[in-house]
């Protein structure tokens, strides 16, 4: 067969004119089975692999029954048999502030504002044992608060708030233990009273303040009297000590004079008497405003006797 260039060029033009869509369609038709298998595999993988955030836990059911609880990270389930029924946040939660009325042991009506913080630790219990967690915890807290405040007087409620909070937290933890919940914190935000009780308490407070002021004033007066008595006693003691010192000095001087008299005889006594008389005259003459001094004859004799004794001693 002879080669005809014209016919070959016509054939190539016909093959080049085949549309791209037909080529793709022919390729798909020839590999349809493999393509379907790849799609099924992708779907299966997407259904089997589950990524759980760090703040959540997922509850998996198989045909309506609890199968597993998925923790944070990558998890595998059986596609088309298992399904994620519940996505539970494990972050700490705060109940809205609740206000409930309670009556104390001394029959005072109070309004208590409470708040509770909790977190879910076992999602499988929380999901299948309680329907509304927040409402159930709030009701439990209200009942416990009323029961505990009913055991205390109003003054104890105000003074022992920390102990009351600890007691409420312990009872709430015991009550919600079967629900897979951990109570992390309980708070009593405020204890409010009605107007009449508040006015009565204000009168009592004012009376107590007045009593304390009177007691303080009385104690101050008592202390002042005690200090004055102590000061007077101290002054008397010091005066007595001074007198005792002077008496001791006088006794010592008398003893010295007596010893001198005993040793020197009557002349020592006459000398001391004359010396005292001379000192007395000197004191009289040194006084201010004294212009004239009357000296008795006995004084002159005393001077003479003193000079004689001095001369004799010399």
Short mmCIF file of C-alpha atoms in Angstrom, two decimals:
data_model
loop_
_atom_site.label_atom_id
_atom_site.label_comp_id
_atom_site.label_asym_id
_atom_site.label_seq_id
_atom_site.Cartn_x
_atom_site.Cartn_y
_atom_site.Cartn_z
CA UNK A 1 0.00 0.00 0.00
CA UNK A 2 1.32 3.31 -1.02
CA UNK A 3 1.62 6.11 1.56
CA UNK A 4 -0.75 8.95 0.80
CA UNK A 5 0.24 12.14 2.64
CA UNK A 6 -3.10 13.75 2.00
CA UNK A 7 -5.07 10.96 3.66
CA UNK A 8 -2.69 10.91 6.74
CA UNK A 9 -3.12 14.63 7.30
CA UNK A 10 -6.92 14.30 7.20
CA UNK A 11 -6.83 11.50 9.80
CA UNK A 12 -4.64 13.50 12.17
CA UNK A 13 -6.93 16.49 11.92
CA UNK A 14 -9.94 14.32 12.88
CA UNK A 15 -8.17 12.90 15.95
CA UNK A 16 -7.07 16.35 17.09
CA UNK A 17 -10.58 17.63 16.80
CA UNK A 18 -11.88 15.22 19.53
CA UNK A 19 -13.13 17.40 22.55
CA UNK A 20 -11.27 17.30 25.95
CA UNK A 21 -14.53 16.54 27.77
CA UNK A 22 -14.88 13.31 25.85
CA UNK A 23 -11.39 12.28 26.80
CA UNK A 24 -12.05 12.93 30.51
CA UNK A 25 -15.36 11.10 30.32
CA UNK A 26 -13.73 8.13 28.66
CA UNK A 27 -11.02 8.12 31.38
CA UNK A 28 -13.62 8.23 34.18
CA UNK A 29 -15.65 5.46 32.63
CA UNK A 30 -12.63 3.27 32.32
CA UNK A 31 -11.58 3.87 36.00
CA UNK A 32 -15.00 4.33 37.62
CA UNK A 33 -14.55 1.52 40.10
CA UNK A 34 -11.29 2.86 41.46
CA UNK A 35 -12.69 6.32 41.79
CA UNK A 36 -15.70 5.10 43.76
CA UNK A 37 -13.42 3.09 46.02
CA UNK A 38 -11.24 6.15 46.73
CA UNK A 39 -14.30 8.25 47.56
CA UNK A 40 -15.58 5.58 49.93
CA UNK A 41 -12.20 5.39 51.65
CA UNK A 42 -12.09 9.17 52.11
CA UNK A 43 -15.59 9.21 53.59
CA UNK A 44 -14.76 6.31 55.90
CA UNK A 45 -11.61 8.05 57.14
CA UNK A 46 -13.48 11.29 57.74
CA UNK A 47 -16.17 9.44 59.64
CA UNK A 48 -13.70 7.41 61.70
CA UNK A 49 -11.28 10.13 62.73
CA UNK A 50 -12.58 12.59 65.33
CA UNK A 51 -10.60 15.50 66.74
CA UNK A 52 -11.72 16.62 70.20
CA UNK A 53 -10.71 20.09 71.54
CA UNK A 54 -8.84 20.37 74.83
CA UNK A 55 -11.83 21.94 76.57
CA UNK A 56 -14.33 19.23 75.62
CA UNK A 57 -15.16 15.56 75.94
CA UNK A 58 -17.39 13.74 73.47
CA UNK A 59 -19.84 10.98 74.39
CA UNK A 60 -20.04 8.25 71.71
CA UNK A 61 -23.10 6.01 71.31
CA UNK A 62 -23.44 2.83 69.28
CA UNK A 63 -27.00 1.98 68.36
CA UNK A 64 -28.27 4.19 71.18
CA UNK A 65 -25.99 2.81 73.92
CA UNK A 66 -22.98 4.43 75.56
CA UNK A 67 -19.88 3.26 73.71
CA UNK A 68 -17.04 5.51 74.92
CA UNK A 69 -16.03 8.98 76.05
CA UNK A 70 -13.49 10.64 73.78
CA UNK A 71 -10.84 12.80 75.39
CA UNK A 72 -8.94 15.73 73.82
CA UNK A 73 -6.89 14.93 70.73
CA UNK A 74 -7.31 12.51 67.77
CA UNK A 75 -9.74 9.62 68.34
CA UNK A 76 -11.05 6.78 66.20
CA UNK A 77 -14.60 5.45 66.04
CA UNK A 78 -16.36 2.87 63.88
CA UNK A 79 -18.01 4.73 61.01
CA UNK A 80 -21.75 4.34 60.44
CA UNK A 81 -22.05 2.38 63.72
CA UNK A 82 -20.79 4.91 66.24
CA UNK A 83 -21.88 8.51 66.51
CA UNK A 84 -21.02 11.45 68.74
CA UNK A 85 -24.21 11.99 70.72
CA UNK A 86 -23.06 14.73 73.11
CA UNK A 87 -20.27 17.29 73.17
CA UNK A 88 -19.65 18.28 76.79
CA UNK A 89 -17.53 21.26 77.85
CA UNK A 90 -15.28 20.47 80.83
CA UNK A 91 -14.53 24.12 81.61
CA UNK A 92 -15.49 25.49 85.00
CA UNK A 93 -18.95 27.02 85.04
CA UNK A 94 -20.68 29.54 87.27
CA UNK A 95 -24.33 29.35 88.15
CA UNK A 96 -26.22 32.65 87.94
CA UNK A 97 -26.49 34.42 91.30
CA UNK A 98 -29.52 33.02 93.10
CA UNK A 99 -31.46 34.73 95.87
CA UNK A 100 -33.55 32.74 98.33
CA UNK A 101 -35.34 33.50 101.57
CA UNK A 102 -34.41 31.72 104.79
CA UNK A 103 -35.41 31.97 108.45
CA UNK A 104 -32.75 31.85 111.14
CA UNK A 105 -33.04 30.01 114.43
CA UNK A 106 -34.05 33.25 116.18
CA UNK A 107 -36.89 33.75 113.65
CA UNK A 108 -35.32 36.46 111.50
CA UNK A 109 -36.17 36.47 107.80
CA UNK A 110 -33.08 36.92 105.65
CA UNK A 111 -32.48 36.96 101.91
CA UNK A 112 -29.31 35.13 100.92
CA UNK A 113 -27.52 35.64 97.59
CA UNK A 114 -25.44 32.60 96.61
CA UNK A 115 -23.28 31.54 93.68
CA UNK A 116 -21.75 28.15 92.87
CA UNK A 117 -18.86 27.20 90.58
CA UNK A 118 -18.61 23.66 89.20
CA UNK A 119 -17.13 21.56 86.41
CA UNK A 120 -18.14 18.30 84.75
CA UNK A 121 -15.64 15.52 85.40
CA UNK A 122 -17.62 12.47 84.20
CA UNK A 123 -19.72 13.42 81.18
CA UNK A 124 -21.32 9.97 80.89
CA UNK A 125 -22.97 10.45 84.32
CA UNK A 126 -24.00 14.02 83.63
CA UNK A 127 -25.61 13.12 80.30
CA UNK A 128 -27.54 10.03 81.37
CA UNK A 129 -28.46 10.85 85.01
CA UNK A 130 -29.62 14.46 84.99
CA UNK A 131 -31.42 16.54 82.41
CA UNK A 132 -30.83 20.16 83.47
CA UNK A 133 -27.62 20.44 85.47
CA UNK A 134 -27.81 24.14 86.32
CA UNK A 135 -31.39 23.95 87.55
CA UNK A 136 -30.69 20.83 89.62
CA UNK A 137 -27.64 22.36 91.32
CA UNK A 138 -29.47 25.63 91.99
CA UNK A 139 -32.37 23.77 93.63
CA UNK A 140 -29.96 21.69 95.73
CA UNK A 141 -28.07 24.78 96.89
CA UNK A 142 -31.31 26.57 97.83
CA UNK A 143 -32.47 23.69 100.01
CA UNK A 144 -29.10 23.31 101.73
CA UNK A 145 -28.80 27.05 102.39
CA UNK A 146 -32.24 27.21 103.99
CA UNK A 147 -31.53 24.14 106.14
CA UNK A 148 -28.15 25.40 107.38
CA UNK A 149 -29.28 28.95 108.10
CA UNK A 150 -32.23 27.57 110.05
CA UNK A 151 -29.71 26.03 112.47
CA UNK A 152 -27.97 29.35 113.23
CA UNK A 153 -28.84 32.66 114.84
CA UNK A 154 -28.55 35.84 112.82
CA UNK A 155 -25.36 36.91 114.61
CA UNK A 156 -23.79 33.52 113.83
CA UNK A 157 -24.73 33.83 110.17
CA UNK A 158 -22.98 37.19 109.98
CA UNK A 159 -19.93 36.17 112.02
CA UNK A 160 -19.36 32.61 110.74
CA UNK A 161 -19.88 33.12 107.03
CA UNK A 162 -16.70 31.20 106.10
CA UNK A 163 -17.78 28.14 108.09
CA UNK A 164 -21.26 28.34 106.58
CA UNK A 165 -19.81 28.47 103.06
CA UNK A 166 -17.62 25.42 103.75
CA UNK A 167 -20.60 23.50 105.10
CA UNK A 168 -22.77 24.36 102.09
CA UNK A 169 -20.00 23.37 99.68
CA UNK A 170 -19.54 20.00 101.41
CA UNK A 171 -23.26 19.17 101.32
CA UNK A 172 -23.58 20.23 97.67
CA UNK A 173 -20.61 18.05 96.71
CA UNK A 174 -22.23 15.03 98.37
CA UNK A 175 -25.55 15.74 96.64
CA UNK A 176 -24.15 16.07 93.10
CA UNK A 177 -21.55 13.30 93.33
CA UNK A 178 -23.73 10.88 91.32
CA UNK A 179 -24.03 13.40 88.51
CA UNK A 180 -20.32 13.41 87.63
CA UNK A 181 -19.90 17.02 88.82
CA UNK A 182 -17.18 18.59 90.93
CA UNK A 183 -18.15 21.66 92.96
CA UNK A 184 -15.06 23.87 92.96
CA UNK A 185 -16.38 26.84 94.90
CA UNK A 186 -19.46 28.12 96.73
CA UNK A 187 -20.01 31.72 97.79
CA UNK A 188 -22.51 33.63 99.93
CA UNK A 189 -22.42 37.03 98.30
CA UNK A 190 -24.77 38.89 100.62
CA UNK A 191 -27.22 38.44 103.49
CA UNK A 192 -30.02 41.02 103.30
CA UNK A 193 -32.57 41.88 105.98
CA UNK A 194 -35.98 43.50 105.83
CA UNK A 195 -36.43 47.15 106.85
CA UNK A 196 -37.89 46.45 110.29
CA UNK A 197 -35.13 44.03 111.26
CA UNK A 198 -32.50 46.41 109.93
CA UNK A 199 -33.94 49.29 112.03
CA UNK A 200 -34.02 47.10 115.15
CA UNK A 201 -30.43 46.04 114.57
CA UNK A 202 -29.41 49.66 114.10
CA UNK A 203 -30.99 50.57 117.46
CA UNK A 204 -29.20 47.65 119.09
CA UNK A 205 -25.93 48.72 117.49
CA UNK A 206 -26.35 52.30 118.71
CA UNK A 207 -27.15 51.08 122.22
CA UNK A 208 -24.09 48.86 122.19
CA UNK A 209 -21.93 51.75 121.05
CA UNK A 210 -23.30 53.96 123.83
CA UNK A 211 -22.65 51.21 126.38
CA UNK A 212 -19.08 50.80 125.17
CA UNK A 213 -18.53 54.56 125.31
CA UNK A 214 -19.84 54.69 128.91
CA UNK A 215 -17.68 51.74 129.91
CA UNK A 216 -14.66 53.32 128.28
CA UNK A 217 -15.29 56.62 130.07
CA UNK A 218 -15.73 54.87 133.40
CA UNK A 219 -12.56 52.87 132.89
CA UNK A 220 -10.73 56.10 132.02
CA UNK A 221 -11.95 57.79 135.20
CA UNK A 222 -10.98 54.76 137.24
CA UNK A 223 -7.56 54.71 135.68
CA UNK A 224 -7.10 58.43 136.37
CA UNK A 225 -7.97 57.92 140.05
CA UNK A 226 -5.58 54.97 140.25
CA UNK A 227 -2.78 56.99 138.67
CA UNK A 228 -3.43 59.95 141.03
CA UNK A 229 -3.36 57.60 144.03
CA UNK A 230 -0.17 56.00 142.74
CA UNK A 231 1.39 59.45 142.30
CA UNK A 232 0.39 60.49 145.83
CA UNK A 233 1.70 57.24 147.24
CA UNK A 234 4.95 57.70 145.37
CA UNK A 235 5.30 61.27 146.69
CA UNK A 236 4.63 60.06 150.24
CA UNK A 237 7.19 57.30 149.86
CA UNK A 238 9.79 59.76 148.58
CA UNK A 239 9.03 62.20 151.43
CA UNK A 240 9.37 59.40 153.97
CA UNK A 241 12.65 58.36 152.39
CA UNK A 242 13.92 61.96 152.60
CA UNK A 243 12.89 62.21 156.23
CA UNK A 244 14.57 58.92 156.97
CA UNK A 245 17.77 60.15 155.33
CA UNK A 246 17.63 63.39 157.35
CA UNK A 247 16.97 61.46 160.53
CA UNK A 248 19.89 59.18 159.76
CA UNK A 249 22.08 62.20 159.16
CA UNK A 250 20.91 63.84 162.38
CA UNK A 251 21.48 60.63 164.28
CA UNK A 252 24.93 60.36 162.82
CA UNK A 253 25.71 63.98 163.71
CA UNK A 254 24.43 63.45 167.25
CA UNK A 255 26.51 60.34 167.55
CA UNK A 256 29.59 62.20 166.36
CA UNK A 257 28.92 65.03 168.89
CA UNK A 258 28.33 62.54 171.65
CA UNK A 259 31.57 60.82 170.78
CA UNK A 260 33.40 64.16 170.83
CA UNK A 261 31.87 65.06 174.20
CA UNK A 262 32.79 61.71 175.56
CA UNK A 263 36.34 62.14 174.36
CA UNK A 264 36.90 65.89 175.09
CA UNK A 265 34.55 66.49 177.97
CA UNK A 266 32.29 69.51 178.59
CA UNK A 267 34.42 71.91 176.59
CA UNK A 268 33.41 70.20 173.29
CA UNK A 269 29.73 70.66 174.15
CA UNK A 270 30.20 74.31 175.05
CA UNK A 271 32.11 74.81 171.82
CA UNK A 272 29.30 73.30 169.71
CA UNK A 273 26.68 75.44 171.50
CA UNK A 274 28.70 78.59 170.99
CA UNK A 275 29.28 77.70 167.33
CA UNK A 276 25.56 77.23 166.75
CA UNK A 277 24.82 80.59 168.35
CA UNK A 278 27.39 82.29 166.11
CA UNK A 279 25.86 80.63 163.02
CA UNK A 280 22.39 81.81 164.06
CA UNK A 281 23.59 85.39 164.41
CA UNK A 282 25.23 85.20 161.01
CA UNK A 283 21.98 84.00 159.45
CA UNK A 284 20.05 86.83 161.07
CA UNK A 285 22.51 89.45 159.85
CA UNK A 286 22.46 88.16 156.27
CA UNK A 287 18.74 88.70 155.84
CA UNK A 288 17.59 91.33 153.33
CA UNK A 289 16.22 94.62 154.66
CA UNK A 290 17.98 94.27 157.99
CA UNK A 291 19.67 97.52 158.90
CA UNK A 292 19.92 97.19 162.67
CA UNK A 293 20.74 94.04 164.61
CA UNK A 294 20.15 93.87 168.35
CA UNK A 295 22.62 91.54 169.88
CA UNK A 296 21.75 90.31 173.41
CA UNK A 297 24.38 90.17 176.13
CA UNK A 298 24.18 86.35 176.09
CA UNK A 299 25.27 86.41 172.43
CA UNK A 300 28.31 88.52 173.27
CA UNK A 301 29.14 86.09 176.02
CA UNK A 302 28.73 83.30 173.52
CA UNK A 303 31.20 84.98 171.17
CA UNK A 304 33.65 85.31 174.04
CA UNK A 305 33.24 81.72 175.08
CA UNK A 306 33.69 80.57 171.46
CA UNK A 307 36.87 82.58 171.06
CA UNK A 308 38.20 81.23 174.35
CA UNK A 309 37.47 77.69 173.31
CA UNK A 310 39.06 78.24 169.91
CA UNK A 311 42.08 79.77 171.56
CA UNK A 312 42.27 76.93 173.99
CA UNK A 313 42.02 74.35 171.15
CA UNK A 314 44.66 76.15 169.21
#
